[in-house]
Tab-separated table of C-alpha atoms in Angstrom:
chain	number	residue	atom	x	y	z
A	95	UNK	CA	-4.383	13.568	-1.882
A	96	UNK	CA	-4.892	13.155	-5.853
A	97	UNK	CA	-7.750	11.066	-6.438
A	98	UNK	CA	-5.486	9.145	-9.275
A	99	UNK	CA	-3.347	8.219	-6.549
A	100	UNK	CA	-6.077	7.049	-4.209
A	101	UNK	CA	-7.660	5.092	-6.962
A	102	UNK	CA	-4.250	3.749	-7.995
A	103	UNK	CA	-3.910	2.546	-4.011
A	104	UNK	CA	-7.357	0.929	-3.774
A	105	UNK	CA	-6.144	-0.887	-6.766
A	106	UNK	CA	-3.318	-1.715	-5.067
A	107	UNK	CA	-5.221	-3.352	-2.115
A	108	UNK	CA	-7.572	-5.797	-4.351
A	109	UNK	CA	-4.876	-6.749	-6.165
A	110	UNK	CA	-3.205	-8.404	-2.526
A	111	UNK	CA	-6.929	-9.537	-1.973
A	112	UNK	CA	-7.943	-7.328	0.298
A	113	UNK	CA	-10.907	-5.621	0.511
A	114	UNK	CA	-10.119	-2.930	3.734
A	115	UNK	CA	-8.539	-0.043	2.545
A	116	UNK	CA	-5.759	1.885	4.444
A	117	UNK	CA	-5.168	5.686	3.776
A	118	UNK	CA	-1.395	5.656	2.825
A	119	UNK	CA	-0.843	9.280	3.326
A	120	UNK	CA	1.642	10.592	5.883
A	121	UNK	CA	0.448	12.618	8.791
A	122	UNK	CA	2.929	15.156	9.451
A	123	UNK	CA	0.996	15.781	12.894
A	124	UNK	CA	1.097	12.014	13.872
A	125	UNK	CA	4.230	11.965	12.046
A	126	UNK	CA	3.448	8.911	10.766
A	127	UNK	CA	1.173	6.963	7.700
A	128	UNK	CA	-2.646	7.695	8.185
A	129	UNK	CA	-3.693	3.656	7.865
A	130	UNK	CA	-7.291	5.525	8.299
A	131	UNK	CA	-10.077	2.247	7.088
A	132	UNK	CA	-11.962	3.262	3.844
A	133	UNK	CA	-14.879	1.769	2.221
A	134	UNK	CA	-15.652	1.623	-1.159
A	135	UNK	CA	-18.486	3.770	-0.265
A	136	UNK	CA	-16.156	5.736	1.313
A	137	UNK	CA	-13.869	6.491	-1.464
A	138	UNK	CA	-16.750	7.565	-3.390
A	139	UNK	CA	-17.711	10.078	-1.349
A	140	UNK	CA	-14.403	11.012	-1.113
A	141	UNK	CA	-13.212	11.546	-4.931
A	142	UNK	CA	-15.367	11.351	-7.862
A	143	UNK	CA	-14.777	8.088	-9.412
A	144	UNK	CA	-15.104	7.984	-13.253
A	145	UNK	CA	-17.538	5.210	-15.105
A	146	UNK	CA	-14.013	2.872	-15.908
A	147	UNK	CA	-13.037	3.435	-12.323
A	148	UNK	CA	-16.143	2.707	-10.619
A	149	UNK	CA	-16.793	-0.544	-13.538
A	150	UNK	CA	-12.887	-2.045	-12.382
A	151	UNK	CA	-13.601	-1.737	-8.269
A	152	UNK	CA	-16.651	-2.993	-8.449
A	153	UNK	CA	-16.010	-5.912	-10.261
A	154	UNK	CA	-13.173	-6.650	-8.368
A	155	UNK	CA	-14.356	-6.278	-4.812
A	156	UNK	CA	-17.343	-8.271	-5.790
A	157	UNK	CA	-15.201	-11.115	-7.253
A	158	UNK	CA	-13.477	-10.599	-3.753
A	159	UNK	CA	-16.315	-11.212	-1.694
A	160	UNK	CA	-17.755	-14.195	-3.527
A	161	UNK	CA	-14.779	-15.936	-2.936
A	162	UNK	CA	-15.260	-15.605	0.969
A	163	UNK	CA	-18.726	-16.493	0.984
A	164	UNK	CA	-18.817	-19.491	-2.128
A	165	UNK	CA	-16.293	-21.799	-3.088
A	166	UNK	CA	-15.802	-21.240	-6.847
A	167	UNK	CA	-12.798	-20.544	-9.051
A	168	UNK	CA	-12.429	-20.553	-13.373
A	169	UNK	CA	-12.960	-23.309	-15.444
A	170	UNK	CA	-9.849	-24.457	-17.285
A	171	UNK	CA	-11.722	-24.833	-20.365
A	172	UNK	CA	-13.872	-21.592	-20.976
A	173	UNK	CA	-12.490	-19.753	-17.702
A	174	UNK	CA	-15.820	-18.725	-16.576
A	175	UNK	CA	-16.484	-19.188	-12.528
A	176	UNK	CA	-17.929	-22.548	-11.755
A	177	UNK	CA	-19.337	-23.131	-7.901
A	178	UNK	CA	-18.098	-26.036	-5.991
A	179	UNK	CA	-21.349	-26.951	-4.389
A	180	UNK	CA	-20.037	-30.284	-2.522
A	181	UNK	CA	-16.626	-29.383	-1.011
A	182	UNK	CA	-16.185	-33.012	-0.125
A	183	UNK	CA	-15.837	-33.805	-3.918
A	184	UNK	CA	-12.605	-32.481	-6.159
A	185	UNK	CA	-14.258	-32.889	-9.116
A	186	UNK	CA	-16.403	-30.109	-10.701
A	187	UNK	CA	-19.030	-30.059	-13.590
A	188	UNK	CA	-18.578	-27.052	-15.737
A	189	UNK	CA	-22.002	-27.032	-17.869
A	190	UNK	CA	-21.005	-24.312	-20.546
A	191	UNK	CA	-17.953	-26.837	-21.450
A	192	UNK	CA	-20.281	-29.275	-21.591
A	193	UNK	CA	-22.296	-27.739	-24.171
A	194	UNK	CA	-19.454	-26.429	-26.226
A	195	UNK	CA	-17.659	-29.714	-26.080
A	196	UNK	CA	-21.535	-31.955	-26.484
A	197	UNK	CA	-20.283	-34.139	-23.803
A	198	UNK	CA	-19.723	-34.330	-20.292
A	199	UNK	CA	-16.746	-31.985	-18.687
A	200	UNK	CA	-15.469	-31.822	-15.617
A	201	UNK	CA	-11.572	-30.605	-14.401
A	202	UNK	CA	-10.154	-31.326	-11.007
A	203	UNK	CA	-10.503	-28.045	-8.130
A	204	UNK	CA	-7.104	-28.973	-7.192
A	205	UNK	CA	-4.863	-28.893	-10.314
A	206	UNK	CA	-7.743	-27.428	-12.537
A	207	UNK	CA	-7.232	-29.891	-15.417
A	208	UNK	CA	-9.631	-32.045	-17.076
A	209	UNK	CA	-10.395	-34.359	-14.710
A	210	UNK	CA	-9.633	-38.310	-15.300
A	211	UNK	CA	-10.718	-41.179	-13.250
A	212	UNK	CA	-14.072	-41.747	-10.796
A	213	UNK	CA	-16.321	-38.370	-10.398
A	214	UNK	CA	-17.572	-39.892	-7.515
A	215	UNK	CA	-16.580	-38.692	-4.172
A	216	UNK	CA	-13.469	-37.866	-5.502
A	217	UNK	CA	-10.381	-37.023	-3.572
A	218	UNK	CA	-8.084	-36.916	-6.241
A	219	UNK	CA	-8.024	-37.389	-9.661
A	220	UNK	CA	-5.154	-39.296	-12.051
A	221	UNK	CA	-3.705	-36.190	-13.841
A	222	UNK	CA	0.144	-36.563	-13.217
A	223	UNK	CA	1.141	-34.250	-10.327
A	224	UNK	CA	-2.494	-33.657	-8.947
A	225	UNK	CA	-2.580	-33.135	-5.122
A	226	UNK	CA	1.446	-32.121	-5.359
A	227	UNK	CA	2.057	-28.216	-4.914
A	228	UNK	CA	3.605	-26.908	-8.191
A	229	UNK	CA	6.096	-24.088	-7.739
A	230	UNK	CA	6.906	-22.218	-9.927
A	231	UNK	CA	10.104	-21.703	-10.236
A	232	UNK	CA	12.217	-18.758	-9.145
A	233	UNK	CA	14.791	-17.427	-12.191
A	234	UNK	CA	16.982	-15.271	-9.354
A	235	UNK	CA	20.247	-17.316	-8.506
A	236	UNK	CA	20.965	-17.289	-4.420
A	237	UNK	CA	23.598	-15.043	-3.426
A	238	UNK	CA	26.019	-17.695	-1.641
A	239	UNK	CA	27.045	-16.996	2.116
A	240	UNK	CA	30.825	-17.406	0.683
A	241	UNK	CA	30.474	-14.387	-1.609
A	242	UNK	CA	29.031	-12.152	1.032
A	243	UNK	CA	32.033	-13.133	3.550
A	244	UNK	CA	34.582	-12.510	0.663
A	245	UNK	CA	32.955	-8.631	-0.317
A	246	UNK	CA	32.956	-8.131	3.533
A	247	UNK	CA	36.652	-9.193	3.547
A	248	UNK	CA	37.797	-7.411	0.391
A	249	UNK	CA	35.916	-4.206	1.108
A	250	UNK	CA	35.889	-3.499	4.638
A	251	UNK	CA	33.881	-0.323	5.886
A	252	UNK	CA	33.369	0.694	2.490
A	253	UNK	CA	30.300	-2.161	1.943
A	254	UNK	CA	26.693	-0.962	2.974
A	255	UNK	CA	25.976	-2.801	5.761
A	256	UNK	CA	23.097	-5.648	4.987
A	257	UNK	CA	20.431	-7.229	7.068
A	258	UNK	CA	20.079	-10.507	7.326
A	259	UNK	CA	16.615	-12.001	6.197
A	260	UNK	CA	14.336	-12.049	9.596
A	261	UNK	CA	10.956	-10.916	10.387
A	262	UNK	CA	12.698	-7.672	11.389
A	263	UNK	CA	14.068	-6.728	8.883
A	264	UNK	CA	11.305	-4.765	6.357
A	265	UNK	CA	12.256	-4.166	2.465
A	266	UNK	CA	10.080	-2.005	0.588
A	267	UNK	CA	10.156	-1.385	-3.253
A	268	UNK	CA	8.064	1.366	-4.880
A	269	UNK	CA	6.752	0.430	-8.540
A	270	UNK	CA	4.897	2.744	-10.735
A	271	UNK	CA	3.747	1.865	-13.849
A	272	UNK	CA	1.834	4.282	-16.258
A	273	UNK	CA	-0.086	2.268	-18.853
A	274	UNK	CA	-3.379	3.741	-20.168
A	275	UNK	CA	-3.354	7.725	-20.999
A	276	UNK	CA	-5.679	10.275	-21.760
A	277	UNK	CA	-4.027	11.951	-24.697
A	278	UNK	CA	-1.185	10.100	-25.755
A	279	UNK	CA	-0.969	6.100	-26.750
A	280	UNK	CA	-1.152	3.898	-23.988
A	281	UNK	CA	2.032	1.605	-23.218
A	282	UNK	CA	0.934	-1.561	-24.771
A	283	UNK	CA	3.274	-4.191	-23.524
A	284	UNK	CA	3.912	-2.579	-19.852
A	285	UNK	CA	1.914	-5.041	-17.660
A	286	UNK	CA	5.069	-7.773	-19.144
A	287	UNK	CA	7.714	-5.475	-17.430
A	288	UNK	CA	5.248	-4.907	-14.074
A	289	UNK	CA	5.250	-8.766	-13.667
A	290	UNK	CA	8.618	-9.760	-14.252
A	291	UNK	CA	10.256	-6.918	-12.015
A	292	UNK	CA	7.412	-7.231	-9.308
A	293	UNK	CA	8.536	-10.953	-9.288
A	294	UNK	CA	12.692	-10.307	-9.367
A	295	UNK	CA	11.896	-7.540	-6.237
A	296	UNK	CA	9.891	-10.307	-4.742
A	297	UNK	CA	12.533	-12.747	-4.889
A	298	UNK	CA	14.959	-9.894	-3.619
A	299	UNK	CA	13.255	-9.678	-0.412
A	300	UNK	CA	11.356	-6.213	-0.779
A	301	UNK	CA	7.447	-6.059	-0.780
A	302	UNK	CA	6.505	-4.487	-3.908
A	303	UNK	CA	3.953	-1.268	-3.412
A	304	UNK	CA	2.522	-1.628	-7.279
A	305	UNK	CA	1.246	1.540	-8.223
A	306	UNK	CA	-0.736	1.792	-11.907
A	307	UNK	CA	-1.542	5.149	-14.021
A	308	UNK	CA	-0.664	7.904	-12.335
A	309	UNK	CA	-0.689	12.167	-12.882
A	310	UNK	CA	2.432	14.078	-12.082
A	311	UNK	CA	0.443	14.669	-8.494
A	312	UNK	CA	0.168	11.596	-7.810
A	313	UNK	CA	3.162	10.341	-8.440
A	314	UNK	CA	4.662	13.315	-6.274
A	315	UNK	CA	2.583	12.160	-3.509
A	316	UNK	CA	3.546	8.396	-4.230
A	317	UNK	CA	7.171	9.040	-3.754
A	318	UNK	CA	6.853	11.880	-0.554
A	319	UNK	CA	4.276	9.220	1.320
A	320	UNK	CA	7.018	6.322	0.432
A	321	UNK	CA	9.702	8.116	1.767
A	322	UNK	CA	8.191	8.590	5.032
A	323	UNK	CA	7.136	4.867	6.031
A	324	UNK	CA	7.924	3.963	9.053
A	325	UNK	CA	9.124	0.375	7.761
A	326	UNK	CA	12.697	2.104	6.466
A	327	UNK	CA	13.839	2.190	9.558
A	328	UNK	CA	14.218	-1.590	9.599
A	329	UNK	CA	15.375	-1.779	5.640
A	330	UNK	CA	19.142	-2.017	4.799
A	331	UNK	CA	17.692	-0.194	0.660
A	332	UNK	CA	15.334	0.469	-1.108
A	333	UNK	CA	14.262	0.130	-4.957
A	334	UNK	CA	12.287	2.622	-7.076
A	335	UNK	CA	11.256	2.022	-10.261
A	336	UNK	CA	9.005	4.427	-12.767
A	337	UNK	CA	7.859	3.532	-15.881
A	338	UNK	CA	6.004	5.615	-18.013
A	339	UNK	CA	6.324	7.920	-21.387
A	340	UNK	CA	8.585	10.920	-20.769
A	341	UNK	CA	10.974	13.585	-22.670
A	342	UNK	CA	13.510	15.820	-21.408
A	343	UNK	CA	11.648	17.444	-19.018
A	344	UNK	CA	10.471	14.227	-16.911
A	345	UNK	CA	8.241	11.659	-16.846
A	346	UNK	CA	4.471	11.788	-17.796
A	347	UNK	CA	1.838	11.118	-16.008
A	348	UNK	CA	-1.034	10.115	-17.210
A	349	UNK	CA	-3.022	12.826	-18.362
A	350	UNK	CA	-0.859	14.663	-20.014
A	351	UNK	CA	-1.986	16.618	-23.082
A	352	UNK	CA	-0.194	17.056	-26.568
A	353	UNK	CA	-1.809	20.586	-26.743
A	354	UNK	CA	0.770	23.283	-25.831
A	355	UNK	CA	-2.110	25.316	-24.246
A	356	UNK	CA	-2.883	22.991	-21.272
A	357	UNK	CA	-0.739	22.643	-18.493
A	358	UNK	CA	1.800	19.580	-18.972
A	359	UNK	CA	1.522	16.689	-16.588
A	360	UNK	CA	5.175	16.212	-16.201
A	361	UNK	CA	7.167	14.583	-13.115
A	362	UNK	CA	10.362	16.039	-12.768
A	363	UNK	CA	12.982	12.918	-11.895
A	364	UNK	CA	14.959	15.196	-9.840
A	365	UNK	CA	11.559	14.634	-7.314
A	366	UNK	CA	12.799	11.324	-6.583
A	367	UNK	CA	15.988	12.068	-5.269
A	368	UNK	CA	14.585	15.156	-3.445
A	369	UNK	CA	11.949	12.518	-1.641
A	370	UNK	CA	14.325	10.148	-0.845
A	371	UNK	CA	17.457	12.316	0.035
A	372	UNK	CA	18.991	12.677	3.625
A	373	UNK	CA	16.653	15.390	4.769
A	374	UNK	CA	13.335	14.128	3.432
A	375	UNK	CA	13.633	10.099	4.199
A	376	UNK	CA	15.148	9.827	7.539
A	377	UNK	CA	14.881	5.824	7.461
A	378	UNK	CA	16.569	5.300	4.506
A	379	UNK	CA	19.233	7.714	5.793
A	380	UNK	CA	23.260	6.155	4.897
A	381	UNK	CA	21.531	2.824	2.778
A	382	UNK	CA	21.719	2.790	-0.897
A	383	UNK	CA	18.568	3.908	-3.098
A	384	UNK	CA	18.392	2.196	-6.453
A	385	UNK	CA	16.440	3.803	-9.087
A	386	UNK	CA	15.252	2.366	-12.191
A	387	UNK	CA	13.759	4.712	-15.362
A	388	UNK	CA	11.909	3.420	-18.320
A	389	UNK	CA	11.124	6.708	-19.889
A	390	UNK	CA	11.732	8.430	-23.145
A	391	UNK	CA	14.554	11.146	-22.507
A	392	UNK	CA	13.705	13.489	-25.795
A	393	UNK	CA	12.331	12.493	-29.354
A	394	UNK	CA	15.323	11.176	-31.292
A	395	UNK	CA	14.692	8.405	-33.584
A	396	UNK	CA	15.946	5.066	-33.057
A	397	UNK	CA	15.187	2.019	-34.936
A	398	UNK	CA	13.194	-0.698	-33.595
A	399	UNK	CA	9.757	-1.109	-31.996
A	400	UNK	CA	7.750	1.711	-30.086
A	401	UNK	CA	9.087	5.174	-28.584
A	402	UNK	CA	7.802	6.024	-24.820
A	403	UNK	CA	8.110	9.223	-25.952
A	404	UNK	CA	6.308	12.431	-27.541
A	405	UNK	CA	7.552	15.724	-29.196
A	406	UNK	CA	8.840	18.227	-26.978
A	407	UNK	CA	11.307	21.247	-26.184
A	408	UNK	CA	14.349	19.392	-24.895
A	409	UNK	CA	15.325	21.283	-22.005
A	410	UNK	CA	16.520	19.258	-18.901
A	411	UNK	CA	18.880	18.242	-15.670
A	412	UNK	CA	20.577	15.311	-13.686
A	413	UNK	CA	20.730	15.669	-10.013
A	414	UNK	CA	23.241	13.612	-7.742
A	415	UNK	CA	22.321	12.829	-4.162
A	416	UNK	CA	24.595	10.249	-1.714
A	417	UNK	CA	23.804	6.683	-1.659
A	418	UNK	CA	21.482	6.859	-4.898
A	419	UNK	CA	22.405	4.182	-7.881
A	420	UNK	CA	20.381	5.348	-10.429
A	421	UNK	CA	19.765	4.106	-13.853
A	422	UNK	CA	17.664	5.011	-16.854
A	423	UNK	CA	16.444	3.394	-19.961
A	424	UNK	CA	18.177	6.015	-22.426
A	425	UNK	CA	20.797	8.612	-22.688
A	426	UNK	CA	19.655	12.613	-22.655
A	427	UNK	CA	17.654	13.372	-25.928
A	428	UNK	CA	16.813	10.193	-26.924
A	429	UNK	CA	14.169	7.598	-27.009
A	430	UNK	CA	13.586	4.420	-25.196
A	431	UNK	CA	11.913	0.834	-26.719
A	432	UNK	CA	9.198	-1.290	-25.850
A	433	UNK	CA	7.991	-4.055	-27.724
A	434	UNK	CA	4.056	-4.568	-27.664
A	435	UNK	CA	4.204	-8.302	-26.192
A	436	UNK	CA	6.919	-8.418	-24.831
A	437	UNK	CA	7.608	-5.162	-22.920
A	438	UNK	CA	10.427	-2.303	-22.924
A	439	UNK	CA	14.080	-3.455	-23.711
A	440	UNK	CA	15.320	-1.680	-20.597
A	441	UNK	CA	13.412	-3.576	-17.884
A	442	UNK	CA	13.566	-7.193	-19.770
A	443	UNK	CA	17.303	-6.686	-19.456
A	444	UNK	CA	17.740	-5.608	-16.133
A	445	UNK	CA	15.370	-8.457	-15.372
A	446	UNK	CA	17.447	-11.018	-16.922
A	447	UNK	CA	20.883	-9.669	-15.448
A	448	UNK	CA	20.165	-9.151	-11.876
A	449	UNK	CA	18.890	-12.863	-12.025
A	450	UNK	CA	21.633	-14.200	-13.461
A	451	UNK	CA	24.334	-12.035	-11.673
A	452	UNK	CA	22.842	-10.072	-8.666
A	453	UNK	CA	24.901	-13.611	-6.470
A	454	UNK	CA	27.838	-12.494	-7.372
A	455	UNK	CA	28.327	-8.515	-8.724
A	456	UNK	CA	27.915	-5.313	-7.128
A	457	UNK	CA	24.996	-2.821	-8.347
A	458	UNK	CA	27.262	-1.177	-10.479
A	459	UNK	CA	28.477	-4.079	-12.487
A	460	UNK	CA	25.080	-5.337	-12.931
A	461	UNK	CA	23.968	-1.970	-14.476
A	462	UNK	CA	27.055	-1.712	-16.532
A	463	UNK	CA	25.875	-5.334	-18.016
A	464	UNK	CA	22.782	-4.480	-18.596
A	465	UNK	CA	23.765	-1.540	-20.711
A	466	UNK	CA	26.133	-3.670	-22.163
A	467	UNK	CA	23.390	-6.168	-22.989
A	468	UNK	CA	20.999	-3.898	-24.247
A	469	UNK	CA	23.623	-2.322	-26.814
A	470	UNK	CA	24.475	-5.683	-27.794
A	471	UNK	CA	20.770	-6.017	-28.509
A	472	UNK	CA	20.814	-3.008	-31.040
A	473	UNK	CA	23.520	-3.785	-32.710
């Protein structure tokens, strides 16, 4: 396997809190996914790990690990990690606060606010709302039982069929996001459209397979290991989204070079339909396949914000499979926009539609919206 796609997986794994590793590539003996235990040690020995690698695991699996052995979390006023030495007692002394601030500080374990009222034996203190679990609340509007009965009606045998939400049935969503690269500007802004689509595939009932700063390898292997897990079987779809830089020859991964003598680290998008088509993904055989792009298409100008895009010979194809819905950020030969804080146009939009409208339209008609929104945006 690429080692960018094993540290991209590993990354994956801290970031659910979880310190055991699984090997997520596909045996074709076993036919089935490795789930092999690796180590950190392991994975060393295994790939070598640059200094920014090996800095980012180990900081995170330590963090991990001093959670399960001390009770600590960050200060609300300076964010560093403060120890709970007396777990009978909500309210915490943070001593660098206390010498910023020259007098006493403490905030509440429970709401993490500056705490008010006795510091004694505390079991709760008198913010407004402390003890009470704050949700957060979910921007995706329900999809009503009456709608479903009246596309079933209308439609007939022409609807996918969908699972109902049970412990059977298994959702999975692929996400890659390319952020930092070697050669070429990193995609400032990109974590904004990780978190908001992570959270609207969350509330659509797939678990999200988050995927950060891949090669053109690795994201080959990302989408051939994805199309072969055995949890398909008991999906009724499937989501795919890519994000990266990109031209009309594919989508970059992240070490791709701006010298024309080195090999280009371009993926292809007709590799995601060849993954996920009838012969390749048995388990997703006869149930739609949505696929989202944010990727520069070819280097014409536009007018706002920054391209995801670099010079190139524009030279390229489209490739149709059955039950794919795909969509991309930009037409052939042009660019596609991000804004630095607050992430690409393309994503924010279909963010915004499918919670407003995914109760009540067909995939189609939230696509053609969200074009229609982000033209409406440009003009």
């Amino acid at each position: 396997m690429p080692a960018d796609y094993v540290v991209a997986w590993f990354k994956y794994y801290l970031k659910q809190k979880n310190t055991e590793f699984s090997c997520p590539g596909f045996n074709e003996i076993q036919r089935k996914t490795c789930g092999s235990k690796l180590s950190y040690q392991d994975i060393c020995q295994l790939i070598p790990l640059t200094d920014k690698q090996r800095e980012y695991l180990e900081e995170n699996l330590a963090t991990l690990v001093a959670r399960r052995l001390f009770d600590f979390k960050a200060c609300p006023g300076c964010q560093s990690h403060v120890e709970r030495r007396d777990r009978n007692n909500l309210c915490v002394h943070c001593t660098i606060c206390t010498a910023n601030l020259k007098r006493s500080y403490n905030f509440c374990w429970t709401c993490r606010r500056e705490w008010k009222g006795p510091a004694n034996n505390a079991v709760r203190c008198d913010n407004n709302g402390c003890g009470q679990r704050v949700r957060t609340s979910d921007p995706l509007k329900p999809c009503k039982p009456e709608f479903k009965r009246e596309i079933l009606t209308q439609e007939g045998e022409d609807i996918y069929p969908i699972k109902d939400k049970s412990p059977d049935r298994k959702r999975l969503a692929l996400l890659i996001n390319n952020v930092e690269f070697k050669y070429i500007d990193d995609r400032t802004g990109a974590d904004k459209d990780e978190l908001k689509m992570e959270m609207l595939l969350n509330g659509l009932g797939y678990t999200v397979v988050t995927l950060r700063d891949l090669t053109a390898q690795g994201m080959l292997a990302a989408l051939r290991d994805f199309a072969q897990r055995e949890e398909h079987v008991q999906s009724d779809s499937c989501f795919v989204v890519l994000m990266s830089h990109g031209d009309a020859t594919g989508i970059c991964g992240v070490f791709d070079s701006l010298s024309s003598d080195d090999e280009e680290d371009i993926f292809p998008a007709d590799e995601i339909f060849n993954c996920l088509n009838t012969p390749n993904c048995a388990g997703l055989r006869d149930k739609p396949k949505i696929i989202l792009i944010q990727a520069c298409r070819g280097d014409k100008e536009g007018s706002v914000d920054v391209q995801d895009s670099k010079p190139r010979h524009n030279r390229g194809k489209e490739h149709r499979e059955k039950d794919f819905c795909c969509l991309r950020s930009c037409t052939p030969d042009t660019v596609s926009y991000r804004n630095k804080e607050n992430g690409s146009h393309f994503i924010q939009d279909i963010v915004e539609i499918l919670n407003k409208h995914a109760c009540q339209d067909h995939i189609e008609e939230l696509f053609r919206k969200a074009k229609s929104h982000s033209l409406a945006r440009q003009t």
